[in-house]
Short mmCIF file of C-alpha atoms in Angstrom, two decimals:
data_model
loop_
_atom_site.label_atom_id
_atom_site.label_comp_id
_atom_site.label_asym_id
_atom_site.label_seq_id
_atom_site.Cartn_x
_atom_site.Cartn_y
_atom_site.Cartn_z
CA MET A 1 -182.55 -20.63 95.79
CA LYS A 2 -183.77 -17.20 94.78
CA HIS A 3 -186.18 -17.06 97.72
CA ILE A 4 -183.25 -17.67 100.10
CA VAL A 5 -181.44 -14.66 98.64
CA HIS A 6 -184.56 -12.56 99.14
CA GLU A 7 -185.08 -13.83 102.68
CA GLN A 8 -181.49 -13.21 103.77
CA LEU A 9 -181.45 -9.71 102.33
CA GLY A 10 -184.62 -9.05 104.28
CA LYS A 11 -182.90 -10.14 107.51
CA THR A 12 -179.91 -7.91 106.75
CA ILE A 13 -182.17 -4.92 106.09
CA ALA A 14 -184.20 -5.60 109.25
CA VAL A 15 -181.07 -5.51 111.43
CA LEU A 16 -179.80 -2.36 109.71
CA GLU A 17 -183.19 -0.74 110.32
CA LYS A 18 -182.93 -1.60 114.02
CA VAL A 19 -179.47 -0.05 114.07
CA ARG A 20 -180.70 3.08 112.31
CA ALA A 21 -183.57 3.45 114.80
CA ASP A 22 -181.27 3.13 117.85
CA GLU A 23 -180.52 6.75 118.77
CA THR A 24 -178.17 5.72 121.57
CA LEU A 25 -176.09 3.55 119.25
CA LEU A 26 -175.90 6.31 116.63
CA GLY A 27 -174.78 8.77 119.27
CA VAL A 28 -172.04 6.44 120.46
CA VAL A 29 -170.69 6.07 116.90
CA ALA A 30 -170.55 9.86 116.58
CA GLU A 31 -168.91 10.31 119.99
CA ALA A 32 -166.34 7.58 119.27
CA ALA A 33 -165.46 9.28 115.98
CA GLU A 34 -165.02 12.66 117.68
CA VAL A 35 -162.75 11.17 120.33
CA THR A 36 -160.71 9.33 117.70
CA ALA A 37 -160.25 12.46 115.60
CA GLU A 38 -159.24 14.43 118.69
CA ALA A 39 -156.63 11.79 119.54
CA MET A 40 -155.27 11.83 115.98
CA LEU A 41 -155.08 15.62 115.99
CA LYS A 42 -152.86 15.26 119.08
CA GLY A 43 -150.55 12.86 117.23
CA ARG A 44 -152.00 9.67 118.68
CA LYS A 45 -153.13 6.61 116.74
CA LEU A 46 -155.97 4.17 116.28
CA MET A 47 -155.31 0.46 116.84
CA VAL A 48 -157.90 -2.09 115.67
CA ALA A 49 -158.24 -5.84 116.24
CA GLY A 50 -160.67 -8.75 115.95
CA ASN A 51 -160.83 -12.39 114.91
CA GLY A 52 -161.98 -14.07 111.70
CA GLY A 53 -164.39 -11.78 109.85
CA SER A 54 -163.68 -9.13 112.49
CA ALA A 55 -159.97 -9.40 111.68
CA ALA A 56 -160.85 -8.70 108.06
CA ASP A 57 -162.95 -5.75 109.24
CA SER A 58 -159.97 -4.47 111.24
CA GLN A 59 -157.76 -4.48 108.17
CA HIS A 60 -160.49 -3.03 105.96
CA LEU A 61 -161.17 -0.18 108.38
CA VAL A 62 -157.50 0.66 108.81
CA ALA A 63 -157.06 0.66 105.02
CA GLU A 64 -159.75 3.34 104.82
CA PHE A 65 -157.89 5.48 107.35
CA VAL A 66 -154.44 5.08 105.82
CA SER A 67 -155.52 5.26 102.16
CA ARG A 68 -158.87 7.08 101.90
CA LEU A 69 -162.59 6.53 102.20
CA VAL A 70 -164.21 8.79 99.58
CA LYS A 71 -161.94 11.77 98.93
CA ASP A 72 -158.20 12.34 98.66
CA ARG A 73 -156.68 13.59 101.90
CA PRO A 74 -153.55 12.96 103.98
CA ALA A 75 -153.18 9.53 105.60
CA LEU A 76 -154.49 9.07 109.12
CA ARG A 77 -152.49 7.20 111.76
CA ALA A 78 -154.05 3.73 112.20
CA ILE A 79 -152.80 0.15 112.50
CA ALA A 80 -154.48 -3.26 112.43
CA LEU A 81 -153.07 -5.65 115.04
CA THR A 82 -154.18 -8.63 112.94
CA VAL A 83 -151.69 -8.50 110.06
CA ASP A 84 -148.20 -9.44 111.28
CA SER A 85 -148.09 -13.23 111.08
CA SER A 86 -144.68 -13.41 112.78
CA ILE A 87 -145.91 -11.47 115.82
CA LEU A 88 -149.20 -13.36 115.96
CA THR A 89 -147.56 -16.78 115.77
CA ALA A 90 -144.69 -15.89 118.12
CA VAL A 91 -147.00 -14.57 120.80
CA GLY A 92 -149.44 -17.42 120.20
CA ASN A 93 -146.66 -19.98 120.54
CA ASP A 94 -144.82 -18.39 123.45
CA TYR A 95 -147.65 -16.92 125.52
CA GLY A 96 -150.96 -18.16 124.09
CA TYR A 97 -153.30 -16.84 121.41
CA GLU A 98 -155.35 -14.93 123.96
CA LYS A 99 -152.39 -12.55 124.40
CA CYS A 100 -151.75 -11.78 120.70
CA PHE A 101 -153.33 -8.30 120.77
CA GLU A 102 -152.49 -7.47 124.38
CA ARG A 103 -148.78 -7.95 123.70
CA GLN A 104 -148.87 -5.62 120.69
CA ILE A 105 -150.66 -2.95 122.69
CA GLU A 106 -148.02 -3.34 125.38
CA ALA A 107 -145.40 -2.59 122.72
CA LEU A 108 -147.22 0.11 120.74
CA GLY A 109 -149.92 1.62 122.92
CA GLN A 110 -149.51 5.06 124.47
CA GLN A 111 -151.71 7.11 126.73
CA GLY A 112 -154.22 8.94 124.57
CA ASP A 113 -154.26 6.35 121.80
CA VAL A 114 -157.52 4.67 120.78
CA PHE A 115 -158.15 0.92 120.57
CA LEU A 116 -161.17 -0.40 118.68
CA GLY A 117 -161.93 -4.03 119.49
CA ILE A 118 -164.35 -5.93 117.25
CA SER A 119 -166.10 -9.07 118.48
CA THR A 120 -169.54 -10.20 117.34
CA SER A 121 -170.00 -12.19 120.56
CA GLY A 122 -168.39 -9.57 122.77
CA ASN A 123 -166.46 -12.40 124.43
CA SER A 124 -163.27 -12.95 122.39
CA PRO A 125 -160.55 -13.62 125.01
CA ASN A 126 -157.78 -11.86 123.09
CA VAL A 127 -159.93 -8.75 122.58
CA LEU A 128 -160.94 -8.76 126.26
CA ARG A 129 -157.30 -8.91 127.38
CA ALA A 130 -156.37 -6.09 125.01
CA LEU A 131 -159.21 -3.93 126.34
CA ALA A 132 -158.20 -4.62 129.95
CA LEU A 133 -154.61 -3.55 129.27
CA CYS A 134 -155.80 -0.40 127.52
CA ARG A 135 -157.60 0.58 130.71
CA THR A 136 -154.32 0.51 132.64
CA LEU A 137 -152.39 2.39 129.92
CA GLY A 138 -154.89 5.22 129.46
CA VAL A 139 -155.87 4.11 125.95
CA VAL A 140 -159.44 5.01 124.96
CA THR A 141 -161.49 1.88 124.24
CA ILE A 142 -164.20 1.41 121.63
CA GLY A 143 -166.09 -1.87 121.24
CA PHE A 144 -168.03 -3.05 118.21
CA SER A 145 -170.08 -6.08 119.24
CA GLY A 146 -173.46 -7.78 119.15
CA ASN A 147 -175.23 -10.22 121.48
CA GLY A 148 -175.83 -7.55 124.11
CA GLY A 149 -172.16 -6.55 124.24
CA GLY A 150 -170.87 -9.60 126.09
CA LYS A 151 -167.97 -9.36 128.54
CA MET A 152 -166.30 -6.56 126.61
CA ALA A 153 -169.06 -4.00 127.29
CA PRO A 154 -167.80 -2.94 130.75
CA LEU A 155 -164.25 -2.65 129.38
CA CYS A 156 -165.21 -0.12 126.69
CA ASP A 157 -165.53 3.62 126.97
CA TYR A 158 -167.76 3.54 123.88
CA ASN A 159 -169.97 0.55 123.06
CA VAL A 160 -171.43 0.05 119.58
CA ILE A 161 -173.66 -2.96 120.19
CA VAL A 162 -175.63 -4.22 117.19
CA PRO A 163 -179.06 -5.42 118.41
CA CYS A 164 -178.74 -8.91 116.97
CA ASP A 165 -177.35 -12.35 117.82
CA THR A 166 -176.68 -13.66 114.29
CA THR A 167 -172.99 -13.35 113.47
CA MET A 168 -173.24 -12.53 109.77
CA ASN A 169 -175.88 -9.86 110.34
CA ILE A 170 -173.81 -8.31 113.12
CA GLN A 171 -170.81 -8.25 110.78
CA GLU A 172 -172.84 -6.61 108.02
CA SER A 173 -173.92 -3.87 110.40
CA HIS A 174 -170.39 -3.50 111.74
CA LEU A 175 -169.03 -2.84 108.27
CA ALA A 176 -171.64 -0.16 107.55
CA LEU A 177 -170.96 1.50 110.89
CA GLU A 178 -167.18 1.25 110.47
CA HIS A 179 -167.41 3.14 107.18
CA ILE A 180 -169.55 5.82 108.83
CA TYR A 181 -167.16 5.99 111.80
CA CYS A 182 -164.24 6.58 109.42
CA MET A 183 -166.23 9.20 107.51
CA LEU A 184 -167.02 11.05 110.73
CA VAL A 185 -163.38 10.95 111.85
CA GLU A 186 -162.40 12.45 108.49
CA ARG A 187 -165.04 15.14 108.92
CA CYS A 188 -163.87 16.02 112.44
CA TYR A 189 -160.19 15.96 111.43
CA PHE A 190 -160.29 17.73 108.07
CA GLY A 191 -163.60 19.59 108.08
CA ALA A 192 -167.04 18.97 106.64
CA GLU A 193 -165.98 19.33 103.01
CA SER A 194 -163.68 16.29 103.32
CA THR A 195 -166.62 13.85 103.33
CA LEU A 196 -168.51 15.26 100.36
CA VAL A 197 -168.51 12.75 97.51
#
């Protein structure tokens, strides 16, 4: 059993090393953070959504924005579209699960907002529909994916595509990058001293 632990950690590290070596990917994370901070400084908000582990990531990331990441500072305007069971089940029942995020963006999204869609495959139908609506509303779109980006890549203004096709390793990289994304937004919004531990 111990050798399995060692082997899996090695795979995780190998993917993270690929991410760290991808200058384009790193640049996109930085650009996405700058755009998000700029939107928040103008009174706009960040909306985040995904399915399964990516739904958990959505809630985790938003918690970092609303509470804090490393240092005390005012709350930042962010919402996870994965948490209201009444909305999710009503839309799922009345319109279909593929519309559960799209419908919330229709209600809450405003021009200049930012939507971050998370999908390890890049092909989650409800994330794709949400991204497509954002395009028509003037909402900036950020995609965190793997598997080459999937169908969501052309729908995103900023693509963070983990160079991997194994779901758990993509998710591990997503979480690391989501923390860094939040840290960079804090830095852009509050100044460099806000991210010093």
